[in-house]
Short mmCIF file of C-alpha atoms and ligand atoms in Angstrom, two decimals:
data_model
loop_
_atom_site.label_atom_id
_atom_site.label_comp_id
_atom_site.label_asym_id
_atom_site.label_seq_id
_atom_site.Cartn_x
_atom_site.Cartn_y
_atom_site.Cartn_z
CA MET A 1 29.02 -11.35 12.60
CA GLY A 2 25.62 -12.88 12.72
CA SER A 3 23.50 -13.82 9.63
CA ARG A 4 21.60 -11.56 8.51
CA VAL A 5 17.86 -11.90 7.79
CA LEU A 6 15.36 -10.22 5.92
CA VAL A 7 12.15 -10.48 8.08
CA THR A 8 8.88 -9.10 5.89
CA GLY A 9 6.18 -8.53 8.26
CA GLY A 10 8.35 -8.73 11.46
CA ALA A 11 6.62 -5.63 13.23
CA GLY A 12 3.19 -8.01 13.41
CA PHE A 13 2.22 -10.18 16.08
CA ILE A 14 4.25 -13.19 15.31
CA GLY A 15 6.97 -11.20 13.43
CA SER A 16 7.77 -8.98 16.75
CA HIS A 17 8.10 -11.95 18.99
CA THR A 18 10.28 -14.01 16.29
CA CYS A 19 12.43 -10.81 15.97
CA LEU A 20 12.96 -10.74 19.31
CA VAL A 21 14.09 -14.20 19.72
CA LEU A 22 16.58 -13.82 16.66
CA LEU A 23 18.23 -10.85 17.95
CA GLU A 24 19.03 -12.71 21.22
CA ALA A 25 20.03 -15.67 19.27
CA GLY A 26 22.67 -13.08 17.29
CA TYR A 27 20.84 -12.82 14.07
CA ASP A 28 20.84 -9.49 12.23
CA LEU A 29 17.61 -8.36 10.92
CA LEU A 30 16.09 -5.96 8.86
CA ILE A 31 12.44 -5.72 8.78
CA LEU A 32 10.28 -4.74 5.79
CA ASP A 33 6.84 -3.58 6.90
CA ASN A 34 4.19 -1.40 5.79
CA PHE A 35 2.29 -0.98 8.94
CA ALA A 36 -0.82 -1.98 7.26
CA ASN A 37 -1.81 -4.28 10.50
CA SER A 38 1.15 -3.10 13.35
CA SER A 39 2.86 0.02 14.97
CA PRO A 40 6.34 0.70 14.71
CA GLU A 41 6.36 0.93 18.70
CA ALA A 42 6.46 -2.88 18.33
CA LEU A 43 10.25 -2.87 16.88
CA THR A 44 10.95 -0.09 19.62
CA ARG A 45 9.89 -2.48 22.41
CA VAL A 46 11.57 -5.16 20.64
CA ALA A 47 15.02 -3.57 20.37
CA ALA A 48 14.76 -2.26 24.19
CA VAL A 49 13.89 -5.88 25.50
CA ALA A 50 16.64 -7.21 22.97
CA ASN A 51 18.85 -4.25 24.23
CA VAL A 52 19.99 -3.41 20.72
CA ALA A 53 20.04 -0.05 18.83
CA LEU A 54 17.44 0.72 16.05
CA GLY A 55 18.95 1.40 13.13
CA SER A 56 22.16 -0.12 13.97
CA GLN A 57 23.33 -3.31 11.76
CA ARG A 58 21.66 -5.46 14.39
CA LEU A 59 18.20 -3.76 13.61
CA GLN A 60 17.14 -1.97 10.65
CA ILE A 61 13.61 -1.22 9.54
CA GLN A 62 11.99 -0.01 5.85
CA ARG A 63 8.96 0.94 5.61
CA GLY A 64 7.20 -0.96 2.32
CA ASP A 65 5.16 -3.21 0.57
CA ILE A 66 5.91 -6.74 -0.47
CA ARG A 67 4.27 -6.36 -3.59
CA ASP A 68 6.96 -3.49 -4.72
CA PRO A 69 9.51 -4.61 -6.63
CA ILE A 70 11.39 -1.79 -6.81
CA THR A 71 11.43 -1.75 -2.85
CA LEU A 72 12.63 -5.53 -2.88
CA ASP A 73 15.49 -5.11 -5.79
CA GLY A 74 16.53 -1.99 -3.31
CA LEU A 75 16.95 -3.92 -0.39
CA PHE A 76 18.62 -7.20 -1.72
CA SER A 77 20.85 -4.69 -3.92
CA ALA A 78 21.90 -2.49 -1.20
CA ALA A 79 22.31 -5.24 1.33
CA ALA A 80 24.70 -7.01 -1.24
CA ALA A 81 26.76 -3.23 -2.35
CA ASN A 82 27.41 -3.14 1.61
CA GLY A 83 28.70 -6.52 1.86
CA ARG A 84 26.26 -7.79 4.24
CA PRO A 85 23.47 -10.03 1.73
CA PHE A 86 20.85 -11.63 3.80
CA ASP A 87 21.15 -14.86 4.23
CA ALA A 88 17.61 -15.84 4.44
CA VAL A 89 14.26 -14.68 4.46
CA ILE A 90 11.56 -14.96 6.92
CA HIS A 91 8.10 -14.32 5.21
CA PHE A 92 5.15 -12.76 7.62
CA ALA A 93 3.70 -10.34 6.02
CA GLY A 94 0.36 -10.73 4.76
CA LEU A 95 -3.56 -10.66 5.50
CA LYS A 96 -4.83 -13.09 8.20
CA ALA A 97 -8.64 -12.66 8.74
CA VAL A 98 -10.86 -14.94 7.37
CA SER A 99 -14.05 -12.85 7.14
CA GLU A 100 -12.26 -9.90 5.63
CA SER A 101 -11.32 -12.26 2.75
CA ILE A 102 -14.70 -13.63 1.96
CA LYS A 103 -15.41 -9.79 1.08
CA LYS A 104 -11.88 -8.86 -0.12
CA PRO A 105 -10.50 -11.97 -1.89
CA LEU A 106 -8.92 -10.08 -4.82
CA LEU A 107 -7.05 -8.00 -2.16
CA TYR A 108 -6.11 -11.50 -0.41
CA TRP A 109 -4.91 -13.27 -3.84
CA ASP A 110 -2.78 -9.42 -4.44
CA ILE A 111 -0.96 -9.26 -1.05
CA ASN A 112 -0.83 -13.28 0.15
CA VAL A 113 -0.13 -14.61 -3.23
CA ALA A 114 0.75 -11.98 -5.57
CA GLY A 115 3.03 -10.24 -2.80
CA SER A 116 4.71 -13.51 -1.99
CA ARG A 117 5.22 -14.18 -5.45
CA THR A 118 7.25 -10.69 -6.21
CA LEU A 119 9.27 -11.52 -3.05
CA LEU A 120 10.62 -14.88 -4.23
CA ALA A 121 11.49 -13.26 -7.55
CA ALA A 122 13.47 -11.06 -6.04
CA MET A 123 15.13 -13.65 -3.59
CA ASP A 124 15.37 -15.62 -6.91
CA ALA A 125 16.95 -12.68 -8.45
CA HIS A 126 19.46 -11.95 -5.89
CA ALA A 127 20.23 -15.50 -5.13
CA CYS A 128 18.97 -15.54 -1.74
CA ARG A 129 17.26 -18.83 -1.94
CA THR A 130 16.16 -19.76 1.75
CA LEU A 131 12.66 -18.95 2.96
CA VAL A 132 10.85 -19.50 5.86
CA PHE A 133 7.41 -18.64 5.28
CA SER A 134 4.12 -18.13 7.28
CA SER A 135 1.60 -20.99 6.16
CA SER A 136 -1.38 -22.02 8.24
CA ALA A 137 -3.51 -24.75 9.47
CA THR A 138 -6.25 -22.93 7.49
CA VAL A 139 -5.13 -25.03 4.61
CA TYR A 140 -6.53 -28.59 6.29
CA GLY A 141 -9.78 -26.82 6.04
CA TYR A 142 -12.16 -29.20 7.72
CA PRO A 143 -9.87 -31.93 9.02
CA VAL A 144 -10.61 -35.40 8.16
CA THR A 145 -8.29 -36.74 10.88
CA VAL A 146 -7.38 -35.10 14.27
CA PRO A 147 -4.89 -34.90 15.20
CA ILE A 148 -3.97 -33.33 11.95
CA PRO A 149 -0.73 -34.68 10.03
CA GLU A 150 1.25 -33.18 7.32
CA SER A 151 -0.04 -35.43 4.66
CA ALA A 152 -3.62 -34.89 5.38
CA PRO A 153 -5.74 -33.15 2.52
CA ILE A 154 -5.21 -29.86 1.71
CA GLN A 155 -8.73 -28.24 1.53
CA PRO A 156 -9.28 -24.50 2.49
CA ASN A 157 -12.67 -23.52 2.61
CA ASN A 158 -11.83 -19.46 2.48
CA PRO A 159 -10.41 -17.20 0.38
CA TYR A 160 -7.36 -16.54 2.86
CA GLY A 161 -6.62 -20.31 3.21
CA PHE A 162 -6.59 -20.42 -0.44
CA SER A 163 -3.77 -17.88 -0.63
CA LYS A 164 -1.66 -20.04 1.62
CA ALA A 165 -2.17 -23.06 0.03
CA ALA A 166 -1.15 -21.36 -3.30
CA VAL A 167 1.57 -19.85 -1.70
CA GLU A 168 3.09 -23.44 -0.79
CA GLN A 169 2.24 -24.88 -4.17
CA MET A 170 4.16 -21.93 -5.60
CA LEU A 171 7.06 -23.13 -3.10
CA THR A 172 6.42 -26.74 -4.36
CA ASP A 173 6.47 -25.64 -8.31
CA LEU A 174 9.88 -23.35 -7.33
CA ASN A 175 11.66 -25.98 -5.31
CA SER A 176 11.04 -28.34 -7.95
CA SER A 177 11.86 -26.27 -11.05
CA ALA A 178 15.51 -25.59 -9.70
CA PRO A 179 16.51 -29.03 -7.62
CA ASN A 180 18.89 -28.60 -4.86
CA THR A 181 18.87 -25.07 -4.96
CA TRP A 182 16.04 -23.52 -2.61
CA ARG A 183 16.16 -23.92 1.46
CA ILE A 184 12.20 -23.58 2.15
CA ALA A 185 10.22 -24.40 5.26
CA SER A 186 6.34 -24.14 5.23
CA LEU A 187 5.22 -23.56 8.53
CA ARG A 188 1.41 -24.46 9.20
CA TYR A 189 0.76 -22.45 12.69
CA PHE A 190 -2.01 -23.58 14.60
CA ASN A 191 -3.75 -20.80 17.04
CA PRO A 192 -0.68 -18.45 18.23
CA VAL A 193 -1.86 -16.70 21.54
CA GLY A 194 -0.05 -15.04 24.34
CA ALA A 195 2.43 -12.79 24.72
CA HIS A 196 6.00 -11.77 25.61
CA PRO A 197 6.57 -12.65 29.71
CA SER A 198 7.96 -8.89 29.91
CA GLY A 199 4.40 -7.90 29.20
CA ARG A 200 6.35 -5.58 26.89
CA ILE A 201 5.37 -6.93 23.18
CA GLY A 202 2.02 -8.92 22.59
CA GLU A 203 -1.23 -8.98 20.42
CA ASP A 204 -2.89 -5.75 19.11
CA PRO A 205 -5.40 -6.33 16.87
CA MET A 206 -7.14 -3.11 15.51
CA GLY A 207 -10.55 -2.94 15.71
CA ILE A 208 -12.82 -5.93 17.47
CA PRO A 209 -10.62 -8.93 17.61
CA ASN A 210 -12.17 -11.91 15.52
CA ASN A 211 -10.05 -14.25 17.53
CA LEU A 212 -11.03 -15.91 20.73
CA PHE A 213 -7.77 -14.95 23.02
CA PRO A 214 -7.49 -11.42 22.20
CA PHE A 215 -11.45 -10.90 22.68
CA VAL A 216 -10.89 -12.88 26.22
CA THR A 217 -8.11 -10.57 27.15
CA GLN A 218 -10.19 -7.34 25.99
CA VAL A 219 -13.17 -8.60 28.24
CA ALA A 220 -11.15 -9.33 31.25
CA VAL A 221 -9.29 -5.61 30.95
CA GLY A 222 -13.11 -4.12 30.42
CA ARG A 223 -12.77 -3.14 26.88
CA ARG A 224 -15.71 -5.27 25.59
CA ASP A 225 -18.71 -6.31 28.07
CA GLN A 226 -19.10 -9.94 26.86
CA LEU A 227 -17.36 -12.77 25.01
CA ARG A 228 -19.90 -14.99 22.43
CA VAL A 229 -19.15 -18.55 22.63
CA PHE A 230 -19.78 -19.55 18.93
CA GLY A 231 -21.47 -22.83 19.42
CA SER A 232 -22.03 -25.15 22.51
CA ASP A 233 -23.58 -27.98 20.52
CA TRP A 234 -20.02 -29.55 19.01
CA PRO A 235 -19.05 -32.73 19.39
CA THR A 236 -16.49 -31.91 21.96
CA HIS A 237 -16.08 -32.38 25.60
CA ASP A 238 -17.75 -29.44 26.84
CA GLY A 239 -19.81 -28.76 23.61
CA THR A 240 -17.79 -25.76 22.67
CA GLY A 241 -14.90 -25.54 19.62
CA VAL A 242 -11.55 -27.17 19.95
CA ARG A 243 -8.54 -25.84 19.01
CA ASP A 244 -4.86 -25.89 19.56
CA TYR A 245 -3.60 -22.68 21.12
CA ILE A 246 0.77 -22.38 20.63
CA HIS A 247 2.22 -19.69 22.80
CA VAL A 248 3.49 -17.27 20.66
CA MET A 249 7.08 -17.67 21.97
CA ASP A 250 7.11 -21.27 21.37
CA LEU A 251 6.05 -20.12 17.74
CA ALA A 252 9.04 -17.99 17.70
CA GLU A 253 11.21 -20.51 18.99
CA GLY A 254 9.88 -22.82 16.16
CA HIS A 255 11.14 -20.25 13.52
CA LYS A 256 14.52 -20.15 15.02
CA ALA A 257 14.47 -23.76 14.56
CA ALA A 258 13.78 -23.90 11.47
CA LEU A 259 15.80 -21.10 10.19
CA THR A 260 18.65 -22.98 11.77
CA THR A 261 17.68 -26.10 10.24
CA LEU A 262 17.89 -24.58 6.66
CA LEU A 263 20.99 -23.12 7.47
CA ASN A 264 22.73 -26.29 8.85
CA GLN A 265 21.61 -28.42 6.07
CA GLY A 266 21.37 -28.67 2.33
CA PRO A 267 18.57 -27.34 0.09
CA GLN A 268 15.03 -28.97 0.67
CA HIS A 269 11.56 -27.95 0.76
CA LEU A 270 10.07 -28.71 4.71
CA THR A 271 6.73 -28.53 5.78
CA CYS A 272 5.67 -28.49 9.28
CA ASN A 273 3.06 -28.30 11.56
CA LEU A 274 3.93 -25.51 14.89
CA GLY A 275 1.17 -26.44 17.24
CA SER A 276 1.72 -28.49 20.86
CA GLY A 277 -0.85 -31.15 19.99
CA ASP A 278 -3.34 -30.62 22.88
CA GLY A 279 -7.02 -29.66 22.07
CA VAL A 280 -8.32 -26.95 24.31
CA SER A 281 -12.26 -25.69 24.22
CA VAL A 282 -13.47 -21.80 24.62
CA LEU A 283 -14.71 -22.40 27.93
CA ASP A 284 -11.18 -24.26 28.89
CA VAL A 285 -9.70 -20.83 27.54
CA VAL A 286 -12.24 -18.72 29.79
CA ASN A 287 -11.95 -20.74 32.83
CA ALA A 288 -8.01 -20.91 32.36
CA PHE A 289 -7.43 -17.27 31.64
CA SER A 290 -10.31 -16.04 34.60
CA ALA A 291 -7.89 -18.77 36.94
CA ALA A 292 -4.81 -16.72 35.90
CA SER A 293 -6.30 -12.99 35.72
CA GLY A 294 -8.48 -13.29 38.88
CA GLN A 295 -10.91 -11.22 36.59
CA ASP A 296 -14.34 -12.82 35.76
CA ILE A 297 -14.93 -13.36 32.38
CA PRO A 298 -18.69 -12.87 31.19
CA TYR A 299 -19.64 -14.82 28.20
CA ALA A 300 -23.12 -15.98 26.31
CA LEU A 301 -23.62 -19.13 24.28
CA VAL A 302 -24.73 -18.17 20.87
CA ASP A 303 -25.21 -20.24 17.76
CA ARG A 304 -21.90 -21.27 16.00
CA ARG A 305 -19.66 -19.43 13.37
CA PRO A 306 -20.40 -20.14 10.08
CA GLY A 307 -17.02 -21.82 8.82
CA ASP A 308 -15.64 -23.17 12.09
CA ALA A 309 -14.41 -26.60 12.16
CA ALA A 310 -15.59 -28.30 15.75
CA VAL A 311 -11.92 -29.50 16.56
CA THR A 312 -8.20 -28.59 14.89
CA VAL A 313 -5.61 -29.96 16.65
CA ALA A 314 -2.19 -30.55 15.25
CA ASP A 315 -0.19 -33.63 15.00
CA PRO A 316 3.64 -32.04 16.30
CA SER A 317 5.45 -35.12 15.66
CA HIS A 318 7.24 -34.29 12.27
CA ALA A 319 8.32 -30.75 13.82
CA ALA A 320 9.86 -32.61 16.62
CA ASP A 321 11.70 -35.29 14.23
CA ILE A 322 12.82 -32.57 11.97
CA LEU A 323 13.30 -29.22 13.72
CA GLN A 324 13.86 -30.57 16.86
CA TRP A 325 11.37 -28.29 18.36
CA ARG A 326 8.26 -28.77 20.43
CA THR A 327 6.18 -26.60 22.42
CA LYS A 328 7.20 -25.82 26.15
CA ARG A 329 4.58 -23.20 27.11
CA THR A 330 0.98 -24.58 28.97
CA LEU A 331 -2.28 -22.74 28.61
CA GLY A 332 -1.56 -21.37 32.02
CA ASP A 333 1.63 -19.57 30.64
CA ILE A 334 -0.26 -18.50 27.99
CA CYS A 335 -2.99 -16.68 30.11
CA ARG A 336 -0.64 -15.20 32.43
CA ASP A 337 1.63 -13.37 29.93
CA GLY A 338 -1.51 -12.56 27.84
CA TRP A 339 -2.77 -11.11 30.66
CA ALA A 340 0.50 -9.37 31.90
CA TRP A 341 0.52 -7.48 28.02
CA GLN A 342 -3.24 -6.71 28.18
CA GLN A 343 -2.93 -5.33 31.70
CA ALA A 344 0.09 -3.07 31.01
CA ASN A 345 -1.33 -2.18 27.56
CA PRO A 346 -5.16 -1.66 27.60
CA MET A 347 -5.24 -0.02 24.55
CA GLY A 348 -2.46 -1.76 22.78
CA TYR A 349 0.35 0.08 21.38
CA ARG A 350 -1.48 3.23 21.24
CA GLN A 351 -1.85 3.87 24.79
CA SER A 352 0.70 2.22 27.38
CA ALA A 353 -0.11 2.38 31.03
P1 NAD B 401 -0.12 -9.36 11.86
O1 NAD B 401 -1.02 -8.87 10.91
O2 NAD B 401 0.24 -8.99 12.99
O3 NAD B 401 1.34 -9.34 10.86
C1 NAD B 401 1.40 -9.10 9.65
C2 NAD B 401 2.53 -7.82 9.28
O4 NAD B 401 2.69 -7.50 7.98
C3 NAD B 401 1.88 -6.84 9.57
O5 NAD B 401 2.80 -5.99 10.65
C4 NAD B 401 1.34 -5.87 8.45
O6 NAD B 401 1.61 -4.44 8.41
C5 NAD B 401 1.96 -6.62 7.43
N1 NAD B 401 1.80 -6.16 6.30
C6 NAD B 401 0.99 -6.59 5.65
N2 NAD B 401 0.49 -6.68 4.25
C7 NAD B 401 1.71 -6.48 3.93
C8 NAD B 401 2.46 -5.78 2.88
N3 NAD B 401 1.70 -5.52 1.82
N4 NAD B 401 3.90 -5.34 3.01
C9 NAD B 401 4.68 -5.15 3.96
N5 NAD B 401 4.04 -5.42 5.02
C10 NAD B 401 2.97 -5.82 5.07
O7 NAD B 401 -0.04 -11.13 11.65
P2 NAD B 401 0.26 -12.19 12.32
O8 NAD B 401 -0.34 -13.02 13.71
O9 NAD B 401 1.61 -11.80 13.13
O10 NAD B 401 0.56 -12.96 11.44
C11 NAD B 401 1.92 -13.47 10.41
C12 NAD B 401 1.62 -14.05 9.46
O11 NAD B 401 1.42 -15.74 9.81
C13 NAD B 401 0.57 -13.70 8.35
O12 NAD B 401 1.17 -14.04 7.02
C14 NAD B 401 -0.47 -15.02 8.97
O13 NAD B 401 -1.35 -15.14 7.50
C15 NAD B 401 0.36 -15.99 9.26
N6 NAD B 401 -0.50 -16.80 10.32
C16 NAD B 401 -1.25 -16.35 11.31
C17 NAD B 401 -2.18 -16.88 12.29
C18 NAD B 401 -2.36 -16.23 13.37
O14 NAD B 401 -3.78 -16.55 13.79
N7 NAD B 401 -1.99 -15.17 14.09
C19 NAD B 401 -2.47 -18.20 12.17
C20 NAD B 401 -1.54 -19.16 10.96
C21 NAD B 401 -0.76 -17.99 9.94
C1 WQD B 402 -11.14 -20.11 18.06
C2 WQD B 402 -12.31 -20.58 18.66
C3 WQD B 402 -14.52 -19.99 17.62
C4 WQD B 402 -14.09 -15.63 18.78
C5 WQD B 402 -8.24 -18.66 13.07
C6 WQD B 402 -8.58 -18.64 11.63
C7 WQD B 402 -7.34 -19.48 11.08
C8 WQD B 402 -5.66 -19.11 11.92
C9 WQD B 402 -5.86 -19.07 13.31
C10 WQD B 402 -4.50 -17.47 10.59
C11 WQD B 402 -13.11 -21.24 17.66
C12 WQD B 402 -14.55 -19.58 19.17
C13 WQD B 402 -14.27 -17.30 18.82
C14 WQD B 402 -15.01 -15.71 19.60
C15 WQD B 402 -15.83 -17.55 20.03
N1 WQD B 402 -5.36 -17.68 11.52
N2 WQD B 402 -14.55 -18.32 19.45
N3 WQD B 402 -15.79 -16.47 20.23
O1 WQD B 402 -11.06 -19.88 14.25
O2 WQD B 402 -9.82 -21.65 15.01
O3 WQD B 402 -8.74 -19.46 13.62
O4 WQD B 402 -7.45 -18.27 13.40
O5 WQD B 402 -3.96 -18.37 9.78
O6 WQD B 402 -6.90 -19.57 9.53
O7 WQD B 402 -9.26 -19.22 11.12
O8 WQD B 402 -9.32 -19.48 15.71
O9 WQD B 402 -9.54 -17.93 17.58
O10 WQD B 402 -11.40 -17.05 16.06
O11 WQD B 402 -11.27 -19.46 17.10
O12 WQD B 402 -16.08 -18.52 20.71
O13 WQD B 402 -15.28 -14.27 19.64
O14 WQD B 402 -12.88 -19.91 19.59
O15 WQD B 402 -16.07 -20.42 17.37
O16 WQD B 402 -13.94 -22.66 17.99
P1 WQD B 402 -9.89 -20.26 14.68
P2 WQD B 402 -10.36 -18.37 16.66
#
């Protein structure tokens, strides 16, 4: 029997791809998700691609909210009573839209921070003390050095970023309160994009995408007329913003590496950037996607978006050292796989082709 992992937010974009990788590696999963920003169909597809039965011991689903201590207590208690306690938790559940967090800060503090606190209390009460946490490069705010090492100052510039930094601090405090007890990985993702190469699982944002890559794929498939490029006067090689785009399958494999590291090594709190180390501009993405899809991507150069940085790129060397993990996939792979997903599912999970 494989190790058993509770995955919060496992139906979401990064969670669904990570669940697939973990199932293929032999882990048994229970996914807790309230489907606030995802569809159960994603998990039906994960089960099909992994060739496991939904609802079997390999893959169970519980609809519920991480803020509900009764739900959490029930899950941990039932797992112990059935002789299959959770060996670890991977905690994806949360909200992630910067602009929404500025309008609704209390909601972000509630779900991202209070929800994480409720989860940690349940884990502690049930002596499950191995956690992989979804942090974000957003904790660095406007970076002072690029590429950005983990030692860079934590200086978020929006409520979403503060919520991630607050959870990281909570984890640091928890680890200090009980030395040699917790096994924690705080993973700071850069810009996750792309899709599973099957075209069956991918990113399915609700409404108008905030992020560049899903917007580009929706322009290519004809759902949006044109891309607005936010700023063409940044101090970068072509004037547009530079980011570190990471294929979601590389990111999923990064979670497997972090989980393996925690389970195989002793208690620790490790903090890692998960990024490629490569800087790619908005126009580089447009051109690469155009080449991969054969579609024209009409765009207009418009003003900078408030809150954006010119360049954010990871220093990925720490992750390579301690997780023995680095990205393998190229920008071309990202565009090919993202296009396969968008073409096969022009309206996402709601309406498949
Ligand atoms: P997502 O919205 O696709 O997935 C989040 C999942 O959590 C969804 O399935 C949603 O329904 C669920 N959820 C939300 N609130 C919940 C609650 N109260 N209880 C139970 N489930 C809840 O987002 P994603 O892109 O997969 O991101 C996963 C995690 O990674 C998030 O914590 C996010 O902040 C973090 N992250 C994402 C990015 C990114 O650009 N996608 C970058 C850095 C960090
Ligand atoms: C990338 C580049 C934009 C949309 C965000 C969050 C961050 C993390 C990842 C969760 C920038 C430009 C974008 C568009 C554009 N999420 N752009 N036209 O802002 O780097 O990071 O997602 O943790 O916290 O802030 O990603 O994809 O929004 O933008 O020109 O329609 O594309 O200005 O240069 P960002 P993004």
